[in-house]
PDB file of C-alpha atoms in Angstrom:
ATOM      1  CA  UNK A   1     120.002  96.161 122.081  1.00  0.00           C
ATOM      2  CA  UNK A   2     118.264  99.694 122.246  1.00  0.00           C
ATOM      3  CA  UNK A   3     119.153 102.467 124.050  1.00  0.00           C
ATOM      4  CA  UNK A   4     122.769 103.339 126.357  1.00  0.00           C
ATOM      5  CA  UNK A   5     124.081 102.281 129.053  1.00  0.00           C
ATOM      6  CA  UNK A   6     122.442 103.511 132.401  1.00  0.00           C
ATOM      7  CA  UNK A   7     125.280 103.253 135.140  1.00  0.00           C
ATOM      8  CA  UNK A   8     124.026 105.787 137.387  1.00  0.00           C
ATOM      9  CA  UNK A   9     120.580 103.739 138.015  1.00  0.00           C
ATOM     10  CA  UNK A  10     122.952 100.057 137.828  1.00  0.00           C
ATOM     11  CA  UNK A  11     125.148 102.052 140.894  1.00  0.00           C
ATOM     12  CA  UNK A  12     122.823 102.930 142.858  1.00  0.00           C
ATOM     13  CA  UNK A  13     120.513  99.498 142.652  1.00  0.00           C
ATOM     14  CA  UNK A  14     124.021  97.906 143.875  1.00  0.00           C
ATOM     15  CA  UNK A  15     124.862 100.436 146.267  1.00  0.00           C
ATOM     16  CA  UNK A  16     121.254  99.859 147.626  1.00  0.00           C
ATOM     17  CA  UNK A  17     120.636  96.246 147.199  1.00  0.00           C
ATOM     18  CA  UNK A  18     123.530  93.772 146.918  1.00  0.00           C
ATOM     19  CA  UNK A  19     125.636  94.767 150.089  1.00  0.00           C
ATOM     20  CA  UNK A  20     123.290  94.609 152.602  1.00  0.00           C
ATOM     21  CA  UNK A  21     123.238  92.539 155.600  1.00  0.00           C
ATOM     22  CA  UNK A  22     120.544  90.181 154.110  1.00  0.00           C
ATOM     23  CA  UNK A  23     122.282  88.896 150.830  1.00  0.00           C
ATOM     24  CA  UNK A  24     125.523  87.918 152.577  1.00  0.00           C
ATOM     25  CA  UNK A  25     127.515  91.377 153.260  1.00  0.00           C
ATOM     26  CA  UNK A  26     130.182  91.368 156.405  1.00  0.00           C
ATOM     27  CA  UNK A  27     131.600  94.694 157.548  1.00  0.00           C
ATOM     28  CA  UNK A  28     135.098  92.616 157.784  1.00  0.00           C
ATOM     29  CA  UNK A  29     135.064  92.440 153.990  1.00  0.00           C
ATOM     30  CA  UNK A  30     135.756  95.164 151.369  1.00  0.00           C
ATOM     31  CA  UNK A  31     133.001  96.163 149.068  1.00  0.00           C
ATOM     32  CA  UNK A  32     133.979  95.845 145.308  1.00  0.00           C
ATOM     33  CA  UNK A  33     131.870  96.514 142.124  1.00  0.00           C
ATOM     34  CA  UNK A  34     133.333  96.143 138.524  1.00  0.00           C
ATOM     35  CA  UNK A  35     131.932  97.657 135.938  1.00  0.00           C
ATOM     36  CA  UNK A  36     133.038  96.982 132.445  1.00  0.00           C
ATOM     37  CA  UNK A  37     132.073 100.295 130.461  1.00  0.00           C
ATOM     38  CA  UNK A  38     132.649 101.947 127.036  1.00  0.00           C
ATOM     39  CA  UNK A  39     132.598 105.035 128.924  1.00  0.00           C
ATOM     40  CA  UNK A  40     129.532 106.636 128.097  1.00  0.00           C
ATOM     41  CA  UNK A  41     125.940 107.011 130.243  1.00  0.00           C
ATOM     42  CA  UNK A  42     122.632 108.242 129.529  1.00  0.00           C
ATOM     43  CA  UNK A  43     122.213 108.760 133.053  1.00  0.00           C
ATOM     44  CA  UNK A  44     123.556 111.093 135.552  1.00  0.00           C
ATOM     45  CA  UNK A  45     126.319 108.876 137.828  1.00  0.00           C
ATOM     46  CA  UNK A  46     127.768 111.689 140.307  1.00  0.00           C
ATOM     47  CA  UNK A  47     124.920 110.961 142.866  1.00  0.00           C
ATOM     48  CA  UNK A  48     125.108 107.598 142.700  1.00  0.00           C
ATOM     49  CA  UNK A  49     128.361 107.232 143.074  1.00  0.00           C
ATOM     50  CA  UNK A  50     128.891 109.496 145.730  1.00  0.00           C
ATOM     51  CA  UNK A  51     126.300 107.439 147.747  1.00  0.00           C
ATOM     52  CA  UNK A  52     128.578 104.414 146.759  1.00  0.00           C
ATOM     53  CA  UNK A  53     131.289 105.871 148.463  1.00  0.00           C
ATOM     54  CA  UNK A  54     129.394 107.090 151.702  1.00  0.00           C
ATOM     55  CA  UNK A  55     129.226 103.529 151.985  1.00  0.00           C
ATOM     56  CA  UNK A  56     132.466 102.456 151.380  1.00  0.00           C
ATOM     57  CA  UNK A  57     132.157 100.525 148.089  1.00  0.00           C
ATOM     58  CA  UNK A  58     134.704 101.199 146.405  1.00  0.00           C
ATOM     59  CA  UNK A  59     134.354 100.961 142.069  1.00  0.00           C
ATOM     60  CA  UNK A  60     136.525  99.466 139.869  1.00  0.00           C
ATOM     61  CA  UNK A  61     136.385  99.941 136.115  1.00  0.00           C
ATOM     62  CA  UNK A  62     137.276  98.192 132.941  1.00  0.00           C
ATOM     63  CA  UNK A  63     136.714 100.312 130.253  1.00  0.00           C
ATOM     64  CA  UNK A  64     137.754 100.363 126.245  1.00  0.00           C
ATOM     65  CA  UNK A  65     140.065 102.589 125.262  1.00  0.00           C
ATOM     66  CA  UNK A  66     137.457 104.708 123.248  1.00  0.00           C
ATOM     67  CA  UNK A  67     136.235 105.608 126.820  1.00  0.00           C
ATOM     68  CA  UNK A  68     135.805 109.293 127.497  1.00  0.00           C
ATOM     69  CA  UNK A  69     138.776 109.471 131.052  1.00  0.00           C
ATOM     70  CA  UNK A  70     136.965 112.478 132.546  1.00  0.00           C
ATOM     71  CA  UNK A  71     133.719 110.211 132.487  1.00  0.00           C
ATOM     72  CA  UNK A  72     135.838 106.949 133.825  1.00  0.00           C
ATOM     73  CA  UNK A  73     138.007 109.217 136.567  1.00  0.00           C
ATOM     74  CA  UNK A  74     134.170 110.340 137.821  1.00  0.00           C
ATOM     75  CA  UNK A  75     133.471 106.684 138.084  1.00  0.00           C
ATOM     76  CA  UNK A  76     136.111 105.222 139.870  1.00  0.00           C
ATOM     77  CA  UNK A  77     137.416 108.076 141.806  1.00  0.00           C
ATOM     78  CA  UNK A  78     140.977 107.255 141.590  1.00  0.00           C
ATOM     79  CA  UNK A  79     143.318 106.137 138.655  1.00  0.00           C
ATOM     80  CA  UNK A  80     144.526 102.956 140.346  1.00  0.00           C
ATOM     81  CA  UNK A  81     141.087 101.647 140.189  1.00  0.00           C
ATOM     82  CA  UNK A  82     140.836 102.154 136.447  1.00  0.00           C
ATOM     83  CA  UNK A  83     141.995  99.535 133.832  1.00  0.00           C
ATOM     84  CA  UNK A  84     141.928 100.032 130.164  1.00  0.00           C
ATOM     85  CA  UNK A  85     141.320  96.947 127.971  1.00  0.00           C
ATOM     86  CA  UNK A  86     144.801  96.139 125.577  1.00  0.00           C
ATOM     87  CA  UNK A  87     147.022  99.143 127.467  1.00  0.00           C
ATOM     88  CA  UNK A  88     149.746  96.963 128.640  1.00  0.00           C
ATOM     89  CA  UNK A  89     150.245  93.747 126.720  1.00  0.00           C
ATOM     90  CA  UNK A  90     152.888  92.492 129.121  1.00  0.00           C
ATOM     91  CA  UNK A  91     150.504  92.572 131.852  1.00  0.00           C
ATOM     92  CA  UNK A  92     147.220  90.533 131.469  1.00  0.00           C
ATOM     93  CA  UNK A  93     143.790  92.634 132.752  1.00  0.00           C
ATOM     94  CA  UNK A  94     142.983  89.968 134.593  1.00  0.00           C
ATOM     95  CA  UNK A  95     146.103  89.970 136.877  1.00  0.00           C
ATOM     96  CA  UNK A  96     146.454  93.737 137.021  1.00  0.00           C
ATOM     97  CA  UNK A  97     142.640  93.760 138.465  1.00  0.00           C
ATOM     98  CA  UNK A  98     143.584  90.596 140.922  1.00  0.00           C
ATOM     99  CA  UNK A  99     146.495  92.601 142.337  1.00  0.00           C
ATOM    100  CA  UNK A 100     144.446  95.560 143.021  1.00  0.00           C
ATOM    101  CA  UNK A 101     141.468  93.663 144.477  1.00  0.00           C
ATOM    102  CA  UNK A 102     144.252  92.089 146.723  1.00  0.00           C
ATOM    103  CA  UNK A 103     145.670  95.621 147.770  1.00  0.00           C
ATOM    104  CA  UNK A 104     141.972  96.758 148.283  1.00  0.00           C
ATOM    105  CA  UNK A 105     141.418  93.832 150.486  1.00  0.00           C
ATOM    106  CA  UNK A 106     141.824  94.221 154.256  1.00  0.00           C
ATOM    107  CA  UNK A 107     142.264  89.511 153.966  1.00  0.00           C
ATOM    108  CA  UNK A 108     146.487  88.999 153.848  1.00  0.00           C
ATOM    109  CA  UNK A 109     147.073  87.471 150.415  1.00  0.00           C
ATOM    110  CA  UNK A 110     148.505  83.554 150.893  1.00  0.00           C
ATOM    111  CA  UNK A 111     151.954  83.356 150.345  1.00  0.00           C
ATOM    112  CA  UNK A 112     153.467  82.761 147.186  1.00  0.00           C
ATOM    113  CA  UNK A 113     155.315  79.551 146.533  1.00  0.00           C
ATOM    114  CA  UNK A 114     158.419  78.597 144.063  1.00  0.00           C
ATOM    115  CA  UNK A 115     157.796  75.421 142.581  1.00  0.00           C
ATOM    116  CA  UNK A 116     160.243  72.417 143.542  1.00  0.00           C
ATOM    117  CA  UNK A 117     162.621  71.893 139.926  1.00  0.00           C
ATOM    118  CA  UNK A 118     164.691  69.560 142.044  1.00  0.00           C
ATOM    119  CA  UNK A 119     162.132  66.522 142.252  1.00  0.00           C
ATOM    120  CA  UNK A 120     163.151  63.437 140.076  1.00  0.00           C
ATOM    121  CA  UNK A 121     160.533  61.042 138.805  1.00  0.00           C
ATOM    122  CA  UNK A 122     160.707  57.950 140.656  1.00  0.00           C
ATOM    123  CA  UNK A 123     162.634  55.160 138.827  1.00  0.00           C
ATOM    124  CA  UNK A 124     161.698  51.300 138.377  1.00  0.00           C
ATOM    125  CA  UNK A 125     164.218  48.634 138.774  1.00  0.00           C
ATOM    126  CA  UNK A 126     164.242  45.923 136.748  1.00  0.00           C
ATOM    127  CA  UNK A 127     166.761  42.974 136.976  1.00  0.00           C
ATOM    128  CA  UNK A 128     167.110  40.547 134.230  1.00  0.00           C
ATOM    129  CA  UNK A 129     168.662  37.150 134.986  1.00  0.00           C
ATOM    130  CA  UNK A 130     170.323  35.460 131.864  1.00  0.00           C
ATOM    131  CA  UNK A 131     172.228  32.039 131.535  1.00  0.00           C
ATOM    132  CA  UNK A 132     175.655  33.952 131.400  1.00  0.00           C
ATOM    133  CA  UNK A 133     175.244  37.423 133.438  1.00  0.00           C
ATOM    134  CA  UNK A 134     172.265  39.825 134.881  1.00  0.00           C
ATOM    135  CA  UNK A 135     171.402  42.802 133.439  1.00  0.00           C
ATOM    136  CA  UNK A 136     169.907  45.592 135.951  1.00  0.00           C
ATOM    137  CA  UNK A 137     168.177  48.897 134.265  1.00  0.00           C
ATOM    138  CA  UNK A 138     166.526  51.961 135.728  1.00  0.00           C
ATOM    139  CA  UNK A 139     163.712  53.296 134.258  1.00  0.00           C
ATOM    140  CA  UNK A 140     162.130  55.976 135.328  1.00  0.00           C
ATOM    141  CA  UNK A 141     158.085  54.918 136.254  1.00  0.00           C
ATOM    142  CA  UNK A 142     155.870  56.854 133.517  1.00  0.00           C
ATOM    143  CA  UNK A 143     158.223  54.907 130.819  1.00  0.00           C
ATOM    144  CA  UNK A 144     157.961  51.535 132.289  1.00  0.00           C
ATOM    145  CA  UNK A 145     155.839  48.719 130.832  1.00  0.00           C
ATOM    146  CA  UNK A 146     155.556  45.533 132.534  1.00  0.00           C
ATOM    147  CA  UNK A 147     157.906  42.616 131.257  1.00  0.00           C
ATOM    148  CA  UNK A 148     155.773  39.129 131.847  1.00  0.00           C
ATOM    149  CA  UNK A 149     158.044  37.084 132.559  1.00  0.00           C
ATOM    150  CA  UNK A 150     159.058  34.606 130.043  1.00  0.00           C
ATOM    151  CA  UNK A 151     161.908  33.506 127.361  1.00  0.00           C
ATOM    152  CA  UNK A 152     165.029  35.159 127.047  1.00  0.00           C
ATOM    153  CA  UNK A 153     164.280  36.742 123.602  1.00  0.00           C
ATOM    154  CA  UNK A 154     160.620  38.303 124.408  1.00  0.00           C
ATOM    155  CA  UNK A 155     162.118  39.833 127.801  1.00  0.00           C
ATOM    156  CA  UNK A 156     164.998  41.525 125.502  1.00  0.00           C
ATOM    157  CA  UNK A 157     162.837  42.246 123.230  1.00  0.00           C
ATOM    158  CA  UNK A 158     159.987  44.472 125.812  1.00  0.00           C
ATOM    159  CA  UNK A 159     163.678  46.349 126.861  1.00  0.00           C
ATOM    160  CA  UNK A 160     164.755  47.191 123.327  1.00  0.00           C
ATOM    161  CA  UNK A 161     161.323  48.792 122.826  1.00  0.00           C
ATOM    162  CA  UNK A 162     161.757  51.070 125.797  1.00  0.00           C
ATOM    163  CA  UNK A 163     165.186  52.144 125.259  1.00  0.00           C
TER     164      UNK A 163
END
């Protein structure tokens, strides 16, 4: 590729053509762009981003870490909607940009669930009658292969291979 990035001209084509009433826009829903950036323009972005946020979109920005922060703070407007590629391993870009999208958003998030730990597999039953006694094992389902039935020594022979 040839040439630098051009961010003021990509702002203002958004600001001007993608939320409008015509592609899909509805004034109940917050206006997001993302812009993934190494921080640099060969373009002028003030205007165009001041235009962005006469109409409330509000910018959120990836950037690498080699990005100039005067240039990034310009472009976002406010540090909370700024995001640095590898700054906080324990917390993965993608989440940290989901939680801010959510806090931007004027939709309630869904409520967060615990998963159930206390649900046992279901178990299969299996009662074996014999000349002299009967035998009755649980198994839980996943492990359980059919027994056919049929002579004594096959049918303890299918339950020595599961246990």
């Amino acid at each position: 590729m040839q040439g630098g990035s051009m961010l003021g001209k990509a702002v203002e084509k958004v600001t001007r053509f993608a939320f409008t009433k015509n592609r899909g826009d509805r004034p109940d829903a917050e206006n997001l762009l993302v812009i993934l950036t190494d921080g640099q323009s060969e373009d002028k972005i003030q205007e165009p981003v001041e235009i962005a946020k006469k109409n409330n979109l509000t910018v959120l920005v990836i950037a690498t870490l080699e990005a100039n922060p005067k240039y990034i703070m310009e472009l976002a407007g406010d540090m909370d909607n700024v995001f640095h590629f590898h700054a906080d391993p324990q917390k993965s870009l993608p989440l940290k940009l989901a939680e801010r999208i959510n806090t931007l958003s004027s939709i309630p998030s869904p409520p967060q669930f615990e998963p159930l730990s206390t649900i046992e597999p279901p178990t299969t039953t299996i009662r074996i009658l014999g000349a002299h006694d009967m035998l009755t094992v649980s198994l839980p389902s996943e492990e359980y292969d059919e027994v056919t039935p049929g002579a004594e020594g096959e049918t303890q022979r299918a339950l020595n291979n599961t246990f």
